[in-house]
Amino acid sequence: MTDHPILTAVGVGAVGLGVLLVVQPGLAAAVGADYVAVTVVGLLAVVQAVRVVQRRRSTEIRGAATPDVETVETVPTPGEAFDDRVAGLGAGARRTTVREREDIREHLTETAVTAVAHARNCSPATARERIEAGEWTDDRYAAAFLAGPDGPRLPFRSKLRFVAGSESLRQHQMRRTADAVARVAGVGDDADAREGSR
């Protein structure tokens, strides 16, 4: 009773009114039932509203703490390490550069052998022969880069355009070869294919 004295008083009053109407039925006829019901419901609504307002005034406002936003995990772009390796060929001692260039060529050759053997459904030995003959791609830069001694060579005009450029002929060939291998393996796009035919 001490927790909600207003509700207790209203409840006692409603019970008392009900008992009075049962004891004196004539009083119920004098007072319209519609009027009593609406009045009781209205009083209960007012009491409840006052109670809610009082409770809100006595409690402190608390907000929900949102969790920290998840950060996007950065992952390296496929081929980024290869691009960095090719770009770094111009720096360092000549001996290191030559060794690095040969390592990249060997890696591209082995990758091309695997891709051609799988794509053309042939043995690795046959794939290697096609690569050495320059018959594995339409990209003349890639074909010449991996070709054997009797394979295709680039015309002088194609070499001349790299004399004053920021990228050397070897760097360009390495990038084009990587793109050609990706196309043979089925991961290149149409833009790469158009570029490879030039």
PDB file of C-alpha atoms in Angstrom:
ATOM      1  CA  MET A   1       0.000   0.000   0.000  1.00  0.00           C
ATOM      2  CA  THR A   2       2.804   2.421   0.702  1.00  0.00           C
ATOM      3  CA  ASP A   3       4.346   1.863  -2.735  1.00  0.00           C
ATOM      4  CA  HIS A   4       1.331   3.255  -4.667  1.00  0.00           C
ATOM      5  CA  PRO A   5      -0.977   5.197  -2.364  1.00  0.00           C
ATOM      6  CA  ILE A   6      -2.907   6.881  -5.191  1.00  0.00           C
ATOM      7  CA  LEU A   7      -3.657   3.592  -6.909  1.00  0.00           C
ATOM      8  CA  THR A   8      -4.626   2.105  -3.590  1.00  0.00           C
ATOM      9  CA  ALA A   9      -7.030   4.969  -2.905  1.00  0.00           C
ATOM     10  CA  VAL A  10      -8.600   4.681  -6.372  1.00  0.00           C
ATOM     11  CA  GLY A  11      -8.938   0.921  -5.980  1.00  0.00           C
ATOM     12  CA  VAL A  12     -10.575   1.261  -2.546  1.00  0.00           C
ATOM     13  CA  GLY A  13     -12.925   3.922  -3.936  1.00  0.00           C
ATOM     14  CA  ALA A  14     -13.913   1.748  -6.903  1.00  0.00           C
ATOM     15  CA  VAL A  15     -14.596  -1.238  -4.650  1.00  0.00           C
ATOM     16  CA  GLY A  16     -16.603   0.937  -2.269  1.00  0.00           C
ATOM     17  CA  LEU A  17     -18.636   2.348  -5.188  1.00  0.00           C
ATOM     18  CA  GLY A  18     -19.297  -1.164  -6.451  1.00  0.00           C
ATOM     19  CA  VAL A  19     -20.469  -2.337  -3.037  1.00  0.00           C
ATOM     20  CA  LEU A  20     -22.687   0.756  -2.705  1.00  0.00           C
ATOM     21  CA  LEU A  21     -24.288   0.130  -6.099  1.00  0.00           C
ATOM     22  CA  VAL A  22     -24.927  -3.511  -5.178  1.00  0.00           C
ATOM     23  CA  VAL A  23     -26.467  -2.539  -1.846  1.00  0.00           C
ATOM     24  CA  GLN A  24     -28.521   0.367  -3.253  1.00  0.00           C
ATOM     25  CA  PRO A  25     -29.595  -0.641  -6.769  1.00  0.00           C
ATOM     26  CA  GLY A  26     -31.719   2.474  -7.070  1.00  0.00           C
ATOM     27  CA  LEU A  27     -28.560   4.587  -6.894  1.00  0.00           C
ATOM     28  CA  ALA A  28     -27.256   2.786  -9.973  1.00  0.00           C
ATOM     29  CA  ALA A  29     -30.420   3.762 -11.871  1.00  0.00           C
ATOM     30  CA  ALA A  30     -30.076   7.406 -10.782  1.00  0.00           C
ATOM     31  CA  VAL A  31     -26.466   7.612 -11.923  1.00  0.00           C
ATOM     32  CA  GLY A  32     -26.039   6.506 -15.585  1.00  0.00           C
ATOM     33  CA  ALA A  33     -23.778   3.472 -16.006  1.00  0.00           C
ATOM     34  CA  ASP A  34     -22.166   5.076 -19.053  1.00  0.00           C
ATOM     35  CA  TYR A  35     -21.204   8.156 -17.095  1.00  0.00           C
ATOM     36  CA  VAL A  36     -19.694   6.138 -14.249  1.00  0.00           C
ATOM     37  CA  ALA A  37     -17.674   3.894 -16.577  1.00  0.00           C
ATOM     38  CA  VAL A  38     -16.247   6.824 -18.548  1.00  0.00           C
ATOM     39  CA  THR A  39     -15.427   8.714 -15.369  1.00  0.00           C
ATOM     40  CA  VAL A  40     -13.651   5.745 -13.793  1.00  0.00           C
ATOM     41  CA  VAL A  41     -11.631   5.038 -16.928  1.00  0.00           C
ATOM     42  CA  GLY A  42     -10.718   8.726 -17.233  1.00  0.00           C
ATOM     43  CA  LEU A  43      -9.608   8.932 -13.600  1.00  0.00           C
ATOM     44  CA  LEU A  44      -7.504   5.788 -13.972  1.00  0.00           C
ATOM     45  CA  ALA A  45      -5.837   7.213 -17.098  1.00  0.00           C
ATOM     46  CA  VAL A  46      -5.011  10.480 -15.309  1.00  0.00           C
ATOM     47  CA  VAL A  47      -3.624   8.623 -12.310  1.00  0.00           C
ATOM     48  CA  GLN A  48      -1.471   6.405 -14.514  1.00  0.00           C
ATOM     49  CA  ALA A  49      -0.138   9.411 -16.460  1.00  0.00           C
ATOM     50  CA  VAL A  50       0.795  11.214 -13.238  1.00  0.00           C
ATOM     51  CA  ARG A  51       2.515   8.104 -11.944  1.00  0.00           C
ATOM     52  CA  VAL A  52       4.593   7.656 -15.131  1.00  0.00           C
ATOM     53  CA  VAL A  53       5.616  11.315 -15.145  1.00  0.00           C
ATOM     54  CA  GLN A  54       6.682  11.147 -11.511  1.00  0.00           C
ATOM     55  CA  ARG A  55       8.713   7.997 -12.080  1.00  0.00           C
ATOM     56  CA  ARG A  56      10.500   9.527 -15.125  1.00  0.00           C
ATOM     57  CA  ARG A  57      11.363  12.653 -13.147  1.00  0.00           C
ATOM     58  CA  SER A  58      12.934  10.621 -10.349  1.00  0.00           C
ATOM     59  CA  THR A  59      15.126   8.406 -12.583  1.00  0.00           C
ATOM     60  CA  GLU A  60      18.275   9.542 -14.323  1.00  0.00           C
ATOM     61  CA  ILE A  61      18.435   9.488 -18.096  1.00  0.00           C
ATOM     62  CA  ARG A  62      20.580   6.714 -19.460  1.00  0.00           C
ATOM     63  CA  GLY A  63      21.461   6.183 -23.096  1.00  0.00           C
ATOM     64  CA  ALA A  64      22.494   2.991 -24.758  1.00  0.00           C
ATOM     65  CA  ALA A  65      26.207   2.813 -25.484  1.00  0.00           C
ATOM     66  CA  THR A  66      26.849   1.851 -29.081  1.00  0.00           C
ATOM     67  CA  PRO A  67      29.727  -0.518 -29.801  1.00  0.00           C
ATOM     68  CA  ASP A  68      32.799   0.704 -31.633  1.00  0.00           C
ATOM     69  CA  VAL A  69      32.539   0.603 -35.386  1.00  0.00           C
ATOM     70  CA  GLU A  70      34.432  -2.311 -36.844  1.00  0.00           C
ATOM     71  CA  THR A  71      37.412  -1.259 -38.880  1.00  0.00           C
ATOM     72  CA  VAL A  72      37.825  -2.621 -42.368  1.00  0.00           C
ATOM     73  CA  GLU A  73      40.662  -5.086 -42.550  1.00  0.00           C
ATOM     74  CA  THR A  74      43.097  -4.054 -45.238  1.00  0.00           C
ATOM     75  CA  VAL A  75      44.346  -6.837 -47.435  1.00  0.00           C
ATOM     76  CA  PRO A  76      46.958  -6.555 -50.149  1.00  0.00           C
ATOM     77  CA  THR A  77      45.710  -6.225 -53.701  1.00  0.00           C
ATOM     78  CA  PRO A  78      46.411  -9.337 -55.762  1.00  0.00           C
ATOM     79  CA  GLY A  79      49.588  -8.745 -57.764  1.00  0.00           C
ATOM     80  CA  GLU A  80      50.714  -5.825 -55.614  1.00  0.00           C
ATOM     81  CA  ALA A  81      53.860  -7.637 -54.442  1.00  0.00           C
ATOM     82  CA  PHE A  82      54.730  -8.499 -58.046  1.00  0.00           C
ATOM     83  CA  ASP A  83      54.224  -4.877 -59.148  1.00  0.00           C
ATOM     84  CA  ASP A  84      56.447  -3.641 -56.313  1.00  0.00           C
ATOM     85  CA  ARG A  85      59.106  -6.160 -57.246  1.00  0.00           C
ATOM     86  CA  VAL A  86      59.056  -5.111 -60.910  1.00  0.00           C
ATOM     87  CA  ALA A  87      59.064  -1.418 -60.009  1.00  0.00           C
ATOM     88  CA  GLY A  88      62.134  -1.931 -57.804  1.00  0.00           C
ATOM     89  CA  LEU A  89      64.234  -3.368 -60.619  1.00  0.00           C
ATOM     90  CA  GLY A  90      65.705   0.028 -61.459  1.00  0.00           C
ATOM     91  CA  ALA A  91      67.152   0.482 -57.972  1.00  0.00           C
ATOM     92  CA  GLY A  92      70.121  -1.298 -56.469  1.00  0.00           C
ATOM     93  CA  ALA A  93      73.323  -2.766 -57.805  1.00  0.00           C
ATOM     94  CA  ARG A  94      73.359  -4.066 -61.376  1.00  0.00           C
ATOM     95  CA  ARG A  95      74.229  -7.603 -60.274  1.00  0.00           C
ATOM     96  CA  THR A  96      71.238  -7.653 -57.910  1.00  0.00           C
ATOM     97  CA  THR A  97      68.973  -6.272 -60.625  1.00  0.00           C
ATOM     98  CA  VAL A  98      70.066  -8.914 -63.146  1.00  0.00           C
ATOM     99  CA  ARG A  99      69.535 -11.708 -60.599  1.00  0.00           C
ATOM    100  CA  GLU A 100      66.121 -10.332 -59.622  1.00  0.00           C
ATOM    101  CA  ARG A 101      65.112 -10.018 -63.274  1.00  0.00           C
ATOM    102  CA  GLU A 102      66.085 -13.644 -63.905  1.00  0.00           C
ATOM    103  CA  ASP A 103      64.173 -14.790 -60.814  1.00  0.00           C
ATOM    104  CA  ILE A 104      61.063 -12.992 -62.049  1.00  0.00           C
ATOM    105  CA  ARG A 105      61.462 -14.468 -65.548  1.00  0.00           C
ATOM    106  CA  GLU A 106      61.818 -17.994 -64.125  1.00  0.00           C
ATOM    107  CA  HIS A 107      58.787 -17.506 -61.910  1.00  0.00           C
ATOM    108  CA  LEU A 108      56.713 -16.222 -64.825  1.00  0.00           C
ATOM    109  CA  THR A 109      57.899 -19.106 -66.998  1.00  0.00           C
ATOM    110  CA  GLU A 110      56.880 -21.737 -64.435  1.00  0.00           C
ATOM    111  CA  THR A 111      53.522 -20.032 -63.882  1.00  0.00           C
ATOM    112  CA  ALA A 112      52.959 -19.847 -67.643  1.00  0.00           C
ATOM    113  CA  VAL A 113      53.823 -23.530 -68.072  1.00  0.00           C
ATOM    114  CA  THR A 114      51.231 -24.475 -65.446  1.00  0.00           C
ATOM    115  CA  ALA A 115      48.573 -22.167 -66.951  1.00  0.00           C
ATOM    116  CA  VAL A 116      49.169 -23.274 -70.563  1.00  0.00           C
ATOM    117  CA  ALA A 117      49.257 -26.982 -69.650  1.00  0.00           C
ATOM    118  CA  HIS A 118      45.953 -26.631 -67.826  1.00  0.00           C
ATOM    119  CA  ALA A 119      44.253 -24.390 -70.416  1.00  0.00           C
ATOM    120  CA  ARG A 120      45.432 -26.362 -73.487  1.00  0.00           C
ATOM    121  CA  ASN A 121      45.123 -29.768 -71.796  1.00  0.00           C
ATOM    122  CA  CYS A 122      48.682 -30.734 -72.600  1.00  0.00           C
ATOM    123  CA  SER A 123      51.747 -31.913 -70.714  1.00  0.00           C
ATOM    124  CA  PRO A 124      54.079 -29.414 -69.020  1.00  0.00           C
ATOM    125  CA  ALA A 125      56.792 -30.332 -71.558  1.00  0.00           C
ATOM    126  CA  THR A 126      54.497 -29.471 -74.478  1.00  0.00           C
ATOM    127  CA  ALA A 127      53.431 -26.266 -72.734  1.00  0.00           C
ATOM    128  CA  ARG A 128      57.083 -25.295 -72.272  1.00  0.00           C
ATOM    129  CA  GLU A 129      57.757 -25.912 -75.992  1.00  0.00           C
ATOM    130  CA  ARG A 130      54.842 -23.659 -76.936  1.00  0.00           C
ATOM    131  CA  ILE A 131      56.101 -20.955 -74.591  1.00  0.00           C
ATOM    132  CA  GLU A 132      59.645 -21.136 -75.973  1.00  0.00           C
ATOM    133  CA  ALA A 133      58.235 -20.927 -79.518  1.00  0.00           C
ATOM    134  CA  GLY A 134      56.035 -17.936 -78.552  1.00  0.00           C
ATOM    135  CA  GLU A 135      52.850 -19.817 -79.463  1.00  0.00           C
ATOM    136  CA  TRP A 136      51.098 -19.509 -76.116  1.00  0.00           C
ATOM    137  CA  THR A 137      49.788 -15.903 -76.349  1.00  0.00           C
ATOM    138  CA  ASP A 138      48.951 -13.192 -78.873  1.00  0.00           C
ATOM    139  CA  ASP A 139      50.749 -10.597 -76.747  1.00  0.00           C
ATOM    140  CA  ARG A 140      54.026 -10.023 -78.616  1.00  0.00           C
ATOM    141  CA  TYR A 141      55.755  -8.516 -75.557  1.00  0.00           C
ATOM    142  CA  ALA A 142      54.918 -11.540 -73.394  1.00  0.00           C
ATOM    143  CA  ALA A 143      55.716 -14.042 -76.138  1.00  0.00           C
ATOM    144  CA  ALA A 144      59.130 -12.466 -76.761  1.00  0.00           C
ATOM    145  CA  PHE A 145      59.929 -12.215 -73.053  1.00  0.00           C
ATOM    146  CA  LEU A 146      59.516 -15.942 -72.355  1.00  0.00           C
ATOM    147  CA  ALA A 147      60.609 -17.189 -75.790  1.00  0.00           C
ATOM    148  CA  GLY A 148      63.625 -19.411 -76.264  1.00  0.00           C
ATOM    149  CA  PRO A 149      66.585 -18.668 -78.561  1.00  0.00           C
ATOM    150  CA  ASP A 150      64.572 -19.562 -81.691  1.00  0.00           C
ATOM    151  CA  GLY A 151      61.381 -17.792 -80.509  1.00  0.00           C
ATOM    152  CA  PRO A 152      59.945 -14.463 -81.640  1.00  0.00           C
ATOM    153  CA  ARG A 153      61.767 -11.177 -81.090  1.00  0.00           C
ATOM    154  CA  LEU A 154      60.409  -7.693 -80.728  1.00  0.00           C
ATOM    155  CA  PRO A 155      60.930  -5.330 -83.641  1.00  0.00           C
ATOM    156  CA  PHE A 156      63.318  -2.433 -83.108  1.00  0.00           C
ATOM    157  CA  ARG A 157      60.436   0.047 -83.329  1.00  0.00           C
ATOM    158  CA  SER A 158      58.726  -1.567 -80.292  1.00  0.00           C
ATOM    159  CA  LYS A 159      61.938  -1.356 -78.274  1.00  0.00           C
ATOM    160  CA  LEU A 160      62.563   2.261 -79.237  1.00  0.00           C
ATOM    161  CA  ARG A 161      59.495   3.608 -77.450  1.00  0.00           C
ATOM    162  CA  PHE A 162      60.963   2.620 -74.046  1.00  0.00           C
ATOM    163  CA  VAL A 163      64.293   4.418 -74.426  1.00  0.00           C
ATOM    164  CA  ALA A 164      63.163   7.639 -72.744  1.00  0.00           C
ATOM    165  CA  GLY A 165      60.212   6.310 -70.734  1.00  0.00           C
ATOM    166  CA  SER A 166      59.858   5.883 -66.995  1.00  0.00           C
ATOM    167  CA  GLU A 167      59.403   2.130 -67.444  1.00  0.00           C
ATOM    168  CA  SER A 168      62.049  -0.030 -69.062  1.00  0.00           C
ATOM    169  CA  LEU A 169      61.296  -2.522 -71.819  1.00  0.00           C
ATOM    170  CA  ARG A 170      61.972  -5.414 -69.410  1.00  0.00           C
ATOM    171  CA  GLN A 171      59.591  -4.010 -66.795  1.00  0.00           C
ATOM    172  CA  HIS A 172      56.898  -3.555 -69.447  1.00  0.00           C
ATOM    173  CA  GLN A 173      57.409  -7.098 -70.700  1.00  0.00           C
ATOM    174  CA  MET A 174      57.191  -8.497 -67.191  1.00  0.00           C
ATOM    175  CA  ARG A 175      53.880  -6.761 -66.551  1.00  0.00           C
ATOM    176  CA  ARG A 176      52.487  -7.806 -69.924  1.00  0.00           C
ATOM    177  CA  THR A 177      53.656 -11.382 -69.369  1.00  0.00           C
ATOM    178  CA  ALA A 178      51.929 -11.525 -65.970  1.00  0.00           C
ATOM    179  CA  ASP A 179      48.729 -10.231 -67.607  1.00  0.00           C
ATOM    180  CA  ALA A 180      49.026 -12.781 -70.433  1.00  0.00           C
ATOM    181  CA  VAL A 181      49.494 -15.645 -67.974  1.00  0.00           C
ATOM    182  CA  ALA A 182      46.427 -14.449 -66.050  1.00  0.00           C
ATOM    183  CA  ARG A 183      44.373 -14.417 -69.262  1.00  0.00           C
ATOM    184  CA  VAL A 184      45.495 -17.945 -70.179  1.00  0.00           C
ATOM    185  CA  ALA A 185      44.571 -19.062 -66.659  1.00  0.00           C
ATOM    186  CA  GLY A 186      41.125 -17.482 -67.122  1.00  0.00           C
ATOM    187  CA  VAL A 187      41.439 -14.595 -64.691  1.00  0.00           C
ATOM    188  CA  GLY A 188      42.179 -11.755 -67.153  1.00  0.00           C
ATOM    189  CA  ASP A 189      39.513  -9.366 -68.419  1.00  0.00           C
ATOM    190  CA  ASP A 190      38.633  -8.174 -71.919  1.00  0.00           C
ATOM    191  CA  ALA A 191      40.547  -4.929 -71.459  1.00  0.00           C
ATOM    192  CA  ASP A 192      43.731  -6.900 -70.816  1.00  0.00           C
ATOM    193  CA  ALA A 193      43.065  -9.007 -73.875  1.00  0.00           C
ATOM    194  CA  ARG A 194      42.717  -5.919 -76.078  1.00  0.00           C
ATOM    195  CA  GLU A 195      45.887  -4.476 -74.598  1.00  0.00           C
ATOM    196  CA  GLY A 196      47.749  -7.736 -75.206  1.00  0.00           C
ATOM    197  CA  SER A 197      46.935  -7.726 -78.894  1.00  0.00           C
ATOM    198  CA  ARG A 198      48.642  -4.359 -79.474  1.00  0.00           C
TER     199      ARG A 198
END
